[in-house]
Short mmCIF file of C-alpha atoms and ligand atoms in Angstrom, two decimals:
data_model
loop_
_atom_site.label_atom_id
_atom_site.label_comp_id
_atom_site.label_asym_id
_atom_site.label_seq_id
_atom_site.Cartn_x
_atom_site.Cartn_y
_atom_site.Cartn_z
CA UNK A 1 -9.86 83.21 36.61
CA UNK A 2 -6.62 82.44 38.45
CA UNK A 3 -7.08 80.22 41.50
CA UNK A 4 -5.40 81.66 44.62
CA UNK A 5 -3.96 78.88 46.78
CA UNK A 6 -4.73 80.42 50.17
CA UNK A 7 -2.24 79.00 52.67
CA UNK A 8 -3.45 81.21 55.47
CA UNK A 9 -7.00 79.82 55.27
CA UNK A 10 -5.87 76.19 54.93
CA UNK A 11 -3.41 76.57 57.82
CA UNK A 12 -6.22 77.95 60.00
CA UNK A 13 -8.49 75.01 59.13
CA UNK A 14 -5.71 72.55 59.93
CA UNK A 15 -4.91 74.27 63.21
CA UNK A 16 -8.59 74.22 64.23
CA UNK A 17 -8.66 70.44 63.63
CA UNK A 18 -5.46 69.96 65.65
CA UNK A 19 -6.84 72.13 68.45
CA UNK A 20 -9.90 69.84 68.72
CA UNK A 21 -7.66 66.75 68.71
CA UNK A 22 -5.43 68.15 71.50
CA UNK A 23 -8.48 69.28 73.54
CA UNK A 24 -9.78 65.67 73.35
CA UNK A 25 -6.44 64.32 74.56
CA UNK A 26 -6.19 66.62 77.53
CA UNK A 27 -9.89 66.13 78.42
CA UNK A 28 -9.09 62.41 78.69
CA UNK A 29 -6.32 63.21 81.16
CA UNK A 30 -3.36 62.78 78.79
CA UNK A 31 -0.50 65.25 78.73
CA UNK A 32 -0.51 67.72 75.82
CA UNK A 33 1.99 67.31 72.95
CA UNK A 34 5.16 69.34 73.54
CA UNK A 35 7.37 71.29 71.11
CA UNK A 36 10.80 72.69 71.99
CA UNK A 37 12.06 75.40 69.64
CA UNK A 38 15.73 76.11 70.37
CA UNK A 39 16.97 79.52 69.28
CA UNK A 40 20.54 80.73 69.69
CA UNK A 41 21.22 84.47 69.35
CA UNK A 42 19.01 87.37 68.32
CA UNK A 43 18.51 87.20 64.55
CA UNK A 44 15.34 89.38 64.19
CA UNK A 45 13.84 87.29 61.36
CA UNK A 46 14.36 84.10 63.39
CA UNK A 47 12.81 85.75 66.46
CA UNK A 48 9.68 86.56 64.41
CA UNK A 49 9.49 82.96 63.11
CA UNK A 50 9.89 81.56 66.64
CA UNK A 51 7.14 83.88 67.93
CA UNK A 52 4.81 82.61 65.17
CA UNK A 53 5.53 79.01 66.10
CA UNK A 54 4.97 79.64 69.82
CA UNK A 55 1.70 81.47 69.10
CA UNK A 56 0.51 78.53 67.01
CA UNK A 57 1.38 76.16 69.89
CA UNK A 58 -0.64 78.33 72.30
CA UNK A 59 -3.67 78.37 69.98
CA UNK A 60 -3.63 74.59 69.54
CA UNK A 61 -2.78 73.67 73.13
CA UNK A 62 0.69 72.28 72.41
CA UNK A 63 3.12 72.93 75.29
CA UNK A 64 5.97 75.28 74.26
CA UNK A 65 9.07 73.88 75.95
CA UNK A 66 11.69 75.78 73.94
CA UNK A 67 14.78 77.68 75.06
CA UNK A 68 16.38 80.91 73.89
CA UNK A 69 20.16 80.89 74.39
CA UNK A 70 22.59 83.85 74.14
CA UNK A 71 24.43 84.28 70.82
CA UNK A 72 27.81 83.30 72.31
CA UNK A 73 26.63 79.95 73.74
CA UNK A 74 29.31 77.28 73.10
CA UNK A 75 28.59 74.20 70.95
CA UNK A 76 28.84 71.85 73.95
CA UNK A 77 26.10 73.74 75.82
CA UNK A 78 23.68 73.67 72.87
CA UNK A 79 24.46 69.99 72.37
CA UNK A 80 23.79 69.26 76.05
CA UNK A 81 20.43 71.07 75.80
CA UNK A 82 19.45 68.99 72.75
CA UNK A 83 20.39 65.80 74.62
CA UNK A 84 18.35 66.93 77.61
CA UNK A 85 15.33 67.59 75.33
CA UNK A 86 15.84 64.19 73.65
CA UNK A 87 15.47 62.57 77.09
CA UNK A 88 12.53 64.76 78.23
CA UNK A 89 9.32 62.71 78.05
CA UNK A 90 7.16 65.86 77.72
CA UNK A 91 8.94 66.84 74.47
CA UNK A 92 7.62 65.32 71.21
CA UNK A 93 9.28 67.72 68.80
CA UNK A 94 12.62 69.56 68.78
CA UNK A 95 13.40 72.28 66.27
CA UNK A 96 16.72 74.09 66.04
CA UNK A 97 15.93 77.51 64.54
CA UNK A 98 18.30 78.20 61.63
CA UNK A 99 20.56 79.96 60.96
CA UNK A 100 22.65 79.48 64.11
CA UNK A 101 25.63 81.81 64.89
CA UNK A 102 28.74 81.07 62.82
CA UNK A 103 30.81 79.57 65.64
CA UNK A 104 28.30 76.70 65.92
CA UNK A 105 28.32 73.53 63.78
CA UNK A 106 24.67 73.40 62.69
CA UNK A 107 24.95 69.97 61.03
CA UNK A 108 26.36 68.34 64.18
CA UNK A 109 23.54 69.90 66.23
CA UNK A 110 20.81 68.82 63.79
CA UNK A 111 22.24 65.30 63.74
CA UNK A 112 22.10 65.16 67.54
CA UNK A 113 18.28 65.54 67.58
CA UNK A 114 16.47 62.23 68.20
CA UNK A 115 15.08 61.35 64.72
CA UNK A 116 11.70 60.55 66.30
CA UNK A 117 11.52 64.14 67.65
CA UNK A 118 12.96 65.78 64.52
CA UNK A 119 9.84 67.75 63.57
CA UNK A 120 11.76 69.75 60.92
CA UNK A 121 12.54 66.50 59.08
CA UNK A 122 16.20 67.48 58.56
CA UNK A 123 17.89 64.51 60.28
CA UNK A 124 19.58 62.10 57.84
CA UNK A 125 17.31 59.30 59.13
CA UNK A 126 14.18 61.24 58.18
CA UNK A 127 15.62 62.40 54.86
CA UNK A 128 16.49 58.72 54.24
CA UNK A 129 12.92 57.67 55.08
CA UNK A 130 11.68 60.26 52.56
CA UNK A 131 14.04 58.89 49.87
CA UNK A 132 12.82 55.35 50.60
CA UNK A 133 9.15 56.35 50.72
CA UNK A 134 8.82 55.15 54.33
CA UNK A 135 6.62 56.93 56.90
CA UNK A 136 8.55 59.53 58.89
CA UNK A 137 8.77 63.18 59.83
CA UNK A 138 8.77 65.29 56.65
CA UNK A 139 10.30 68.75 56.10
CA UNK A 140 7.58 71.24 56.92
CA UNK A 141 7.80 73.65 53.98
CA UNK A 142 7.66 71.11 51.12
CA UNK A 143 5.04 69.11 53.05
CA UNK A 144 3.04 72.34 53.30
CA UNK A 145 3.33 72.82 49.53
CA UNK A 146 2.00 69.28 48.95
CA UNK A 147 -0.95 69.98 51.29
CA UNK A 148 -1.72 73.23 49.43
CA UNK A 149 -1.66 71.43 46.06
CA UNK A 150 -3.97 68.70 47.35
CA UNK A 151 -6.37 71.23 48.89
CA UNK A 152 -6.42 73.19 45.60
CA UNK A 153 -7.33 70.03 43.66
CA UNK A 154 -3.96 69.89 41.87
CA UNK A 155 -2.92 66.27 41.24
CA UNK A 156 0.80 66.09 40.30
CA UNK A 157 0.37 62.69 38.62
CA UNK A 158 1.95 62.73 35.18
CA UNK A 159 2.61 66.47 35.35
CA UNK A 160 5.91 68.13 34.57
CA UNK A 161 7.18 69.83 37.75
CA UNK A 162 10.20 72.13 38.00
CA UNK A 163 11.66 72.94 41.43
CA UNK A 164 13.94 75.96 41.52
CA UNK A 165 16.48 75.82 44.38
CA UNK A 166 18.31 72.78 45.78
CA UNK A 167 18.53 73.35 49.53
CA UNK A 168 18.13 70.48 52.00
CA UNK A 169 15.45 72.56 53.74
CA UNK A 170 13.17 73.03 50.73
CA UNK A 171 14.31 72.20 47.18
CA UNK A 172 15.63 68.65 47.55
CA UNK A 173 12.81 67.26 49.74
CA UNK A 174 10.32 69.06 47.46
CA UNK A 175 11.68 67.09 44.48
CA UNK A 176 11.25 63.81 46.37
CA UNK A 177 7.70 64.61 47.51
CA UNK A 178 6.57 65.64 44.01
CA UNK A 179 8.19 62.52 42.59
CA UNK A 180 6.40 60.37 45.21
CA UNK A 181 3.18 62.05 44.02
CA UNK A 182 3.97 60.81 40.47
CA UNK A 183 5.15 64.07 38.88
CA UNK A 184 8.08 64.11 36.46
CA UNK A 185 10.46 66.44 38.27
CA UNK A 186 13.35 68.65 37.18
CA UNK A 187 15.57 70.31 39.80
CA UNK A 188 16.93 73.64 38.59
CA UNK A 189 19.36 75.93 40.39
CA UNK A 190 21.78 78.85 40.06
CA UNK A 191 23.97 76.96 37.53
CA UNK A 192 21.09 75.82 35.29
CA UNK A 193 21.57 76.92 31.68
CA UNK A 194 18.70 78.84 30.04
CA UNK A 195 16.56 78.84 33.16
CA UNK A 196 13.44 80.43 31.56
CA UNK A 197 13.35 77.66 28.96
CA UNK A 198 13.51 75.01 31.72
CA UNK A 199 10.88 76.68 33.91
CA UNK A 200 8.55 77.21 30.93
CA UNK A 201 8.29 73.40 30.65
CA UNK A 202 6.62 73.28 34.07
CA UNK A 203 2.98 72.44 34.70
CA UNK A 204 3.86 72.94 38.37
CA UNK A 205 6.61 75.47 39.12
CA UNK A 206 8.01 75.75 42.67
CA UNK A 207 10.35 78.69 43.29
CA UNK A 208 12.52 78.36 46.44
CA UNK A 209 15.42 80.67 45.69
CA UNK A 210 15.40 83.84 47.81
CA UNK A 211 15.55 86.36 44.90
CA UNK A 212 12.70 88.89 44.92
CA UNK A 213 10.73 88.92 41.67
CA UNK A 214 13.06 86.48 39.83
CA UNK A 215 10.12 84.69 38.20
CA UNK A 216 8.64 86.99 35.57
CA UNK A 217 6.07 85.98 32.91
CA UNK A 218 8.78 84.77 30.50
CA UNK A 219 9.64 82.01 33.04
CA UNK A 220 6.09 80.66 33.18
CA UNK A 221 4.01 78.50 30.84
CA UNK A 222 0.46 79.87 30.54
CA UNK A 223 -1.83 77.73 32.68
CA UNK A 224 0.91 76.59 35.08
CA UNK A 225 0.47 76.18 38.83
CA UNK A 226 2.99 78.55 40.46
CA UNK A 227 4.15 77.97 44.05
CA UNK A 228 6.20 80.76 45.59
CA UNK A 229 8.27 79.61 48.58
CA UNK A 230 10.53 82.68 48.65
CA UNK A 231 10.33 85.14 51.53
CA UNK A 232 12.32 88.31 50.87
CA UNK A 233 12.19 91.62 52.69
CA UNK A 234 12.46 94.55 50.28
CA UNK A 235 12.63 98.30 50.91
CA UNK A 236 9.54 100.48 50.40
CA UNK A 237 9.42 104.29 49.95
CA UNK A 238 7.92 104.70 53.46
CA UNK A 239 10.98 102.94 54.90
CA UNK A 240 8.91 100.16 56.51
CA UNK A 241 9.84 97.43 54.02
CA UNK A 242 7.59 94.54 52.97
CA UNK A 243 7.74 90.81 52.30
CA UNK A 244 7.71 89.57 48.71
CA UNK A 245 8.30 86.18 47.14
CA UNK A 246 10.52 84.97 44.31
CA UNK A 247 7.64 85.46 41.86
CA UNK A 248 6.61 88.80 40.35
CA UNK A 249 3.06 88.11 41.54
CA UNK A 250 1.16 90.90 39.75
CA UNK A 251 2.73 90.08 36.38
CA UNK A 252 2.59 86.27 36.68
CA UNK A 253 -0.82 85.73 38.35
CA UNK A 254 -2.90 86.54 35.23
CA UNK A 255 -1.01 83.82 33.30
CA UNK A 256 -1.24 81.11 35.94
CA UNK A 257 -3.93 78.51 36.52
CA UNK A 258 -3.20 78.76 40.26
CA UNK A 259 -0.70 80.69 42.38
CA UNK A 260 0.31 81.20 46.02
CA UNK A 261 0.53 84.75 47.41
CA UNK A 262 3.36 86.04 49.62
CA UNK A 263 2.59 86.54 52.42
CA UNK A 264 -0.31 84.16 53.05
CA UNK A 265 0.74 81.22 50.87
CA UNK A 266 3.43 78.73 51.78
CA UNK A 267 4.61 80.54 54.96
CA UNK A 268 1.56 79.77 57.14
CA UNK A 269 1.56 76.17 55.83
CA UNK A 270 5.11 75.68 57.13
CA UNK A 271 3.95 76.50 60.66
CA UNK A 272 0.81 74.34 60.26
CA UNK A 273 2.93 71.35 59.17
CA UNK A 274 5.24 71.86 62.16
CA UNK A 275 2.21 71.61 64.44
CA UNK A 276 1.00 68.56 62.50
CA UNK A 277 4.42 66.91 62.82
CA UNK A 278 4.49 67.55 66.59
CA UNK A 279 1.10 65.89 67.08
CA UNK A 280 2.10 63.04 64.71
CA UNK A 281 5.28 62.47 66.71
CA UNK A 282 3.24 62.48 69.96
CA UNK A 283 0.98 59.82 68.44
CA UNK A 284 3.99 57.64 67.55
CA UNK A 285 5.56 58.10 70.99
CA UNK A 286 2.33 57.42 72.92
CA UNK A 287 0.85 54.40 71.10
CA UNK A 288 -2.91 53.97 71.43
CA UNK A 289 -3.55 57.53 72.65
CA UNK A 290 -4.34 58.99 69.21
CA UNK A 291 -6.41 56.65 67.01
CA UNK A 292 -4.44 55.75 63.83
P1 NAD B 301 19.07 78.56 50.07
O1 NAD B 301 19.76 79.87 49.99
O2 NAD B 301 19.59 77.48 50.94
O3 NAD B 301 18.93 77.96 48.59
C1 NAD B 301 18.63 78.76 47.49
C2 NAD B 301 18.73 77.94 46.23
O4 NAD B 301 18.41 78.77 45.13
C3 NAD B 301 20.11 77.35 45.94
O5 NAD B 301 19.97 75.97 45.71
C4 NAD B 301 20.58 78.05 44.66
O6 NAD B 301 21.21 77.15 43.75
C5 NAD B 301 19.30 78.55 44.06
N1 NAD B 301 19.51 79.83 43.36
C6 NAD B 301 20.12 80.93 43.82
N2 NAD B 301 20.10 81.90 42.89
C7 NAD B 301 19.48 81.40 41.83
C8 NAD B 301 19.13 81.92 40.56
N3 NAD B 301 19.43 83.18 40.21
N4 NAD B 301 18.49 81.12 39.70
C9 NAD B 301 18.17 79.86 40.05
N5 NAD B 301 18.44 79.32 41.24
C10 NAD B 301 19.09 80.07 42.13
O7 NAD B 301 17.57 78.94 50.43
P2 NAD B 301 16.35 78.11 51.10
O8 NAD B 301 16.61 77.91 52.53
O9 NAD B 301 15.95 76.94 50.25
O10 NAD B 301 15.23 79.23 50.96
C11 NAD B 301 14.83 79.73 49.69
C12 NAD B 301 13.80 80.82 49.87
O11 NAD B 301 12.66 80.25 50.52
C13 NAD B 301 14.25 81.97 50.78
O12 NAD B 301 13.64 83.16 50.32
C14 NAD B 301 13.69 81.61 52.13
O13 NAD B 301 13.45 82.74 52.93
C15 NAD B 301 12.40 80.97 51.72
N6 NAD B 301 11.84 80.01 52.68
C16 NAD B 301 10.54 80.11 52.92
C17 NAD B 301 9.95 79.23 53.79
C18 NAD B 301 8.46 79.35 54.01
O14 NAD B 301 7.97 78.88 55.01
N7 NAD B 301 7.72 79.94 53.06
C19 NAD B 301 10.68 78.23 54.42
C20 NAD B 301 12.04 78.11 54.12
C21 NAD B 301 12.62 79.02 53.24
#
């Protein structure tokens, strides 16, 4: 029987625990944790992600202090907003929703976020802390994958892991987290030669590519744990479209020891880890309020 790693259920359990923690804080007269999601422009996928994040904040009791700016907002105005949020005591987490419109320099904006409020874990200081194995804010999606593995009883120690995709958002931090958890990790990408041979060596295979159905059974070792990070919208005959991952789920699931579905796998865990990071950041910024 293939084990389904149910991210939706785990995310709900984590959010219920955070909700209780935040209710305790506010009952004691403390301010609630605050998250500011900054979105520039009207990318429909981004708008849906931002709505999900704001709904999660509402459920948990985290204050949503974000701003939605028009698509033609100049760099200096976005930068000034980030600086204002850095200085705002009510804000524990700042997230710049990517992608930003082309006229903006995303790297400069991400680097302007106070590293102690960088709940997406993309600031060089936090990526550096991850490399050095120091405590810090961790990228939400790979942190969500690690939480799903742990919850599913998968210990990476000594296992061969292959991460497909080398983005700063997912692939690279994923490699570092699996390595910190004692896996032997290979990073594969679009220029990897004989990809199926490389991925078939994996006890744990993480696909973070953005190609629907790329991972077919010939890419997977029987008995592997398969984590599908991809989120791709594909057309359907009824014209509505649907979300699929990078893994051909129906063909691969029977082979796998464990697998994440799309939707309902890694996606909800990303939001749950964002909420976790916001409360963690609050705890660091308000010493003594949350017991260590
Ligand atoms: P990206 O476009 O920045 O990186 C994609 C990576 O895939 C690149 O490193 C590239 O080398 C590699 N690649 C491209 N084509 C390949 C191929 N044919 N074979 C092997 N490798 C190939 O993307 P990203 O931001 O890392 O996102 C990857 C996917 O994960 C997307 O579908 C995205 O929507 C999804 N995503 C999901 C979540 C979530 O919460 N589940 C979060 C972030 C991203």
